[in-house]
Amino acid sequence: MPHTLAPGSDILVETEVKNSRFLAAIRRVHSTGDATAFVDEQRRLYPDARHHCWAFIVGDDQARRAERSSDDGEPGGTAGVPMLQVLHHRDLVNIVVVVTRWFGGIKLGAGGLVRAYSGAVSTALDTASLVERQKREKFTLGVGHADAGRLEAELRGRGTAVLDVAYTDRVVFTVAGDATELTGLVASLTSGAGELEPAGTEWIDL
C-alpha cells in the first residue's frame, strides 16, 4: 500500500558532502499544481543556491499517478531521477521533495551527485512521520441537527474518517471505512435510525 507524510509541517533536513550543502525540503501535496508551487517557493527562499533539484509523485491510484523530476542544471540523471527513485523505493505518494544545493567548491562527479541527492532525500525521510493510504468505501449519513454534535464526536472518537459535514435542513456526514463495520457502528449510535447511503470510494489515511 502507498504511504504519504502525516498531516503537519514540512520536513527540512540539511546534509553536507565535501563542503557542498544540501537542504532537503519535503511537503505533502494533493495536486501537481501544489507540487510545482512548492518548488517555486523553495527557489524564492534560497535565491543564492546554485541548484534546486526536485521530484514529486501525486495520485493515490497508480493508473492516474503523475510523476516528474528535474536535475535543474546538474548533469543529466544525477539528481531528479535518483530522488524520484527514493520516493518509489519507499512507496510514497502525494509528496514533493526539493533538494537545494550550495556548491562548496569541490566537484562530486556523477556518482557522488547521485549519492548526495538520494542520500539527502533518504536522510530527510528518516525523520518523517508517515501514514498508510488505503481505498475505502464512502457513504453519506443524514441526521437531525439535535443529534449531529454527539454523533460526530462519537464517529471521530472511534476512528471513523469523517470527510465532510454539510448543514442544510439536516446534517449530512460523508464518511469512509469498512461497510460492515460502519453499518454496525451507525446502527448502534443512532439506535437503528441512521442509514448509510453509498457514495463511491475514497483514499484515506490510516
Short mmCIF file of C-alpha atoms in Angstrom, two decimals:
data_model
loop_
_atom_site.label_atom_id
_atom_site.label_comp_id
_atom_site.label_asym_id
_atom_site.label_seq_id
_atom_site.Cartn_x
_atom_site.Cartn_y
_atom_site.Cartn_z
CA MET A 1 0.00 0.00 0.00
CA PRO A 2 1.22 3.55 -0.68
CA HIS A 3 2.23 5.88 2.13
CA THR A 4 2.49 9.64 2.48
CA LEU A 5 3.56 12.24 5.02
CA ALA A 6 1.35 12.53 8.07
CA PRO A 7 -0.53 15.86 8.11
CA GLY A 8 1.58 18.62 9.62
CA SER A 9 4.63 20.71 8.93
CA ASP A 10 7.10 20.39 6.08
CA ILE A 11 10.27 18.34 6.58
CA LEU A 12 13.57 20.29 6.37
CA VAL A 13 16.90 18.46 6.79
CA GLU A 14 20.37 19.67 5.77
CA THR A 15 23.31 17.44 4.88
CA GLU A 16 26.85 18.26 3.76
CA VAL A 17 29.09 16.45 1.25
CA LYS A 18 32.62 17.78 0.54
CA ASN A 19 31.68 21.33 1.54
CA SER A 20 28.51 21.37 -0.58
CA ARG A 21 25.32 21.93 1.45
CA PHE A 22 22.16 20.04 0.51
CA LEU A 23 18.85 21.15 2.02
CA ALA A 24 16.03 18.65 1.50
CA ALA A 25 12.54 20.14 1.83
CA ILE A 26 9.55 17.80 1.70
CA ARG A 27 5.82 18.58 1.67
CA ARG A 28 2.62 16.57 1.39
CA VAL A 29 0.65 17.75 -1.66
CA HIS A 30 -2.66 16.95 -3.33
CA SER A 31 -2.07 18.12 -6.90
CA THR A 32 0.70 18.74 -9.41
CA GLY A 33 -0.05 22.45 -9.00
CA ASP A 34 0.68 22.21 -5.27
CA ALA A 35 3.94 20.42 -6.06
CA THR A 36 5.22 22.95 -8.60
CA ALA A 37 4.20 25.80 -6.29
CA PHE A 38 6.39 24.29 -3.55
CA VAL A 39 9.33 24.11 -5.97
CA ASP A 40 8.85 27.79 -6.83
CA GLU A 41 8.60 28.62 -3.13
CA GLN A 42 11.95 26.97 -2.40
CA ARG A 43 13.59 28.87 -5.28
CA ARG A 44 12.34 32.15 -3.83
CA LEU A 45 13.50 31.25 -0.32
CA TYR A 46 17.07 30.41 -1.38
CA PRO A 47 17.97 32.54 -4.43
CA ASP A 48 21.69 32.28 -3.62
CA ALA A 49 21.78 28.49 -4.18
CA ARG A 50 23.10 27.08 -7.44
CA HIS A 51 20.61 24.22 -7.89
CA HIS A 52 17.05 23.43 -6.82
CA CYS A 53 16.52 19.82 -7.90
CA TRP A 54 13.14 18.25 -7.34
CA ALA A 55 10.87 15.22 -7.69
CA PHE A 56 7.23 14.54 -6.97
CA ILE A 57 4.63 11.77 -7.12
CA VAL A 58 0.96 12.80 -6.97
CA GLY A 59 -2.05 10.47 -7.05
CA ASP A 60 -3.21 7.51 -4.99
CA ASP A 61 -4.44 5.43 -7.94
CA GLN A 62 -1.44 4.08 -9.82
CA ALA A 63 -3.13 4.37 -13.21
CA ARG A 64 -3.64 8.13 -12.73
CA ARG A 65 -0.44 8.94 -10.86
CA ALA A 66 1.69 11.91 -12.01
CA GLU A 67 5.47 11.77 -11.60
CA ARG A 68 8.07 14.35 -12.57
CA SER A 69 11.61 15.30 -11.66
CA SER A 70 14.31 17.82 -12.58
CA ASP A 71 18.11 17.97 -12.36
CA ASP A 72 17.97 21.80 -12.52
CA GLY A 73 21.36 22.21 -14.17
CA GLU A 74 23.14 19.24 -12.61
CA PRO A 75 24.45 16.61 -15.09
CA GLY A 76 21.55 14.62 -16.56
CA GLY A 77 20.26 11.81 -14.37
CA THR A 78 22.33 12.72 -11.29
CA ALA A 79 19.67 14.40 -9.14
CA GLY A 80 15.97 14.35 -10.09
CA VAL A 81 15.70 10.69 -11.10
CA PRO A 82 17.69 9.40 -8.08
CA MET A 83 15.42 11.48 -5.82
CA LEU A 84 12.34 10.06 -7.54
CA GLN A 85 13.72 6.54 -7.09
CA VAL A 86 13.93 7.09 -3.32
CA LEU A 87 10.24 8.03 -3.29
CA HIS A 88 9.44 4.92 -5.34
CA HIS A 89 11.52 2.68 -3.08
CA ARG A 90 9.54 3.86 -0.05
CA ASP A 91 6.21 3.59 -1.91
CA LEU A 92 5.36 7.26 -1.32
CA VAL A 93 2.59 9.27 -3.00
CA ASN A 94 1.23 12.81 -2.77
CA ILE A 95 4.67 14.11 -1.92
CA VAL A 96 7.19 16.59 -3.34
CA VAL A 97 10.83 16.97 -2.40
CA VAL A 98 13.18 19.81 -3.35
CA VAL A 99 16.91 19.49 -2.67
CA THR A 100 18.64 22.87 -2.74
CA ARG A 101 22.42 22.79 -3.23
CA TRP A 102 25.03 25.37 -2.33
CA PHE A 103 28.21 24.42 -4.20
CA GLY A 104 31.21 24.00 -1.91
CA GLY A 105 33.97 24.26 -4.47
CA ILE A 106 34.69 20.55 -4.84
CA LYS A 107 33.18 18.63 -7.77
CA LEU A 108 31.47 15.42 -6.69
CA GLY A 109 31.33 13.59 -10.02
CA ALA A 110 28.26 11.85 -11.39
CA GLY A 111 28.29 9.01 -8.85
CA GLY A 112 28.91 11.42 -5.99
CA LEU A 113 25.99 13.61 -7.05
CA VAL A 114 23.63 10.62 -7.26
CA ARG A 115 24.64 9.54 -3.76
CA ALA A 116 24.42 13.08 -2.39
CA TYR A 117 20.95 13.86 -3.75
CA SER A 118 19.41 10.46 -3.00
CA GLY A 119 21.07 10.49 0.42
CA ALA A 120 19.68 13.93 1.22
CA VAL A 121 16.14 12.70 0.48
CA SER A 122 16.61 9.45 2.43
CA THR A 123 18.01 11.27 5.46
CA ALA A 124 15.09 13.70 5.47
CA LEU A 125 12.51 10.92 5.09
CA ASP A 126 14.09 9.05 8.01
CA THR A 127 12.88 11.92 10.24
CA ALA A 128 9.36 11.99 8.78
CA SER A 129 6.15 10.57 10.22
CA LEU A 130 4.39 8.52 7.53
CA VAL A 131 0.84 7.19 7.23
CA GLU A 132 -0.57 4.43 5.05
CA ARG A 133 -3.12 5.27 2.35
CA GLN A 134 -5.99 2.86 1.68
CA LYS A 135 -9.03 3.00 -0.55
CA ARG A 136 -12.22 2.66 1.47
CA GLU A 137 -15.93 2.74 0.68
CA LYS A 138 -17.56 6.14 1.10
CA PHE A 139 -21.05 6.85 2.44
CA THR A 140 -23.32 9.75 3.35
CA LEU A 141 -25.36 9.77 6.55
CA GLY A 142 -28.11 12.29 7.25
CA VAL A 143 -29.22 13.11 10.80
CA GLY A 144 -31.16 15.80 12.63
CA HIS A 145 -29.35 18.86 13.96
CA ALA A 146 -30.03 17.84 17.57
CA ASP A 147 -28.07 14.61 17.17
CA ALA A 148 -25.27 15.86 14.91
CA GLY A 149 -22.78 17.07 17.51
CA ARG A 150 -22.91 13.90 19.58
CA LEU A 151 -22.78 11.66 16.51
CA GLU A 152 -19.79 13.47 15.01
CA ALA A 153 -17.89 13.23 18.29
CA GLU A 154 -18.68 9.52 18.57
CA LEU A 155 -17.66 8.79 14.98
CA ARG A 156 -14.36 10.65 15.23
CA GLY A 157 -13.71 9.22 18.69
CA ARG A 158 -13.95 5.70 17.30
CA GLY A 159 -11.54 6.44 14.46
CA THR A 160 -14.06 6.83 11.65
CA ALA A 161 -12.85 9.01 8.75
CA VAL A 162 -15.30 11.93 8.61
CA LEU A 163 -14.59 13.54 5.24
CA ASP A 164 -17.23 16.27 5.21
CA VAL A 165 -20.10 17.72 7.24
CA ALA A 166 -22.82 19.64 5.36
CA TYR A 167 -25.51 21.64 7.15
CA THR A 168 -28.86 22.00 5.38
CA ASP A 169 -32.30 21.13 6.75
CA ARG A 170 -30.42 18.10 8.11
CA VAL A 171 -26.75 17.49 8.84
CA VAL A 172 -25.16 15.21 6.25
CA PHE A 173 -21.91 13.46 7.12
CA THR A 174 -19.64 11.97 4.47
CA VAL A 175 -17.68 9.09 5.99
CA ALA A 176 -15.33 6.39 4.74
CA GLY A 177 -14.43 2.96 6.06
CA ASP A 178 -15.34 -0.71 6.02
CA ALA A 179 -19.01 -1.10 5.06
CA THR A 180 -19.81 -3.81 7.61
CA GLU A 181 -18.09 -2.02 10.47
CA LEU A 182 -19.69 1.33 9.64
CA THR A 183 -23.16 -0.17 9.30
CA GLY A 184 -22.91 -1.74 12.74
CA LEU A 185 -21.46 1.40 14.32
CA VAL A 186 -24.07 3.73 12.85
CA ALA A 187 -26.89 1.39 13.84
CA SER A 188 -25.56 1.37 17.41
CA LEU A 189 -25.05 5.14 17.64
CA THR A 190 -28.43 6.04 16.11
CA SER A 191 -30.50 3.23 17.62
CA GLY A 192 -31.11 1.92 14.12
CA ALA A 193 -32.44 5.24 12.76
CA GLY A 194 -29.37 6.22 10.73
CA GLU A 195 -28.98 4.87 7.21
CA LEU A 196 -25.76 4.90 5.21
CA GLU A 197 -26.02 5.79 1.52
CA PRO A 198 -23.21 4.53 -0.77
CA ALA A 199 -21.19 7.39 -2.31
CA GLY A 200 -18.30 5.74 -4.14
CA THR A 201 -14.80 5.23 -2.77
CA GLU A 202 -12.15 7.44 -1.19
CA TRP A 203 -8.46 7.13 -0.31
CA ILE A 204 -7.88 7.86 3.36
CA ASP A 205 -5.02 7.96 5.88
CA LEU A 206 -4.79 5.05 8.27
#
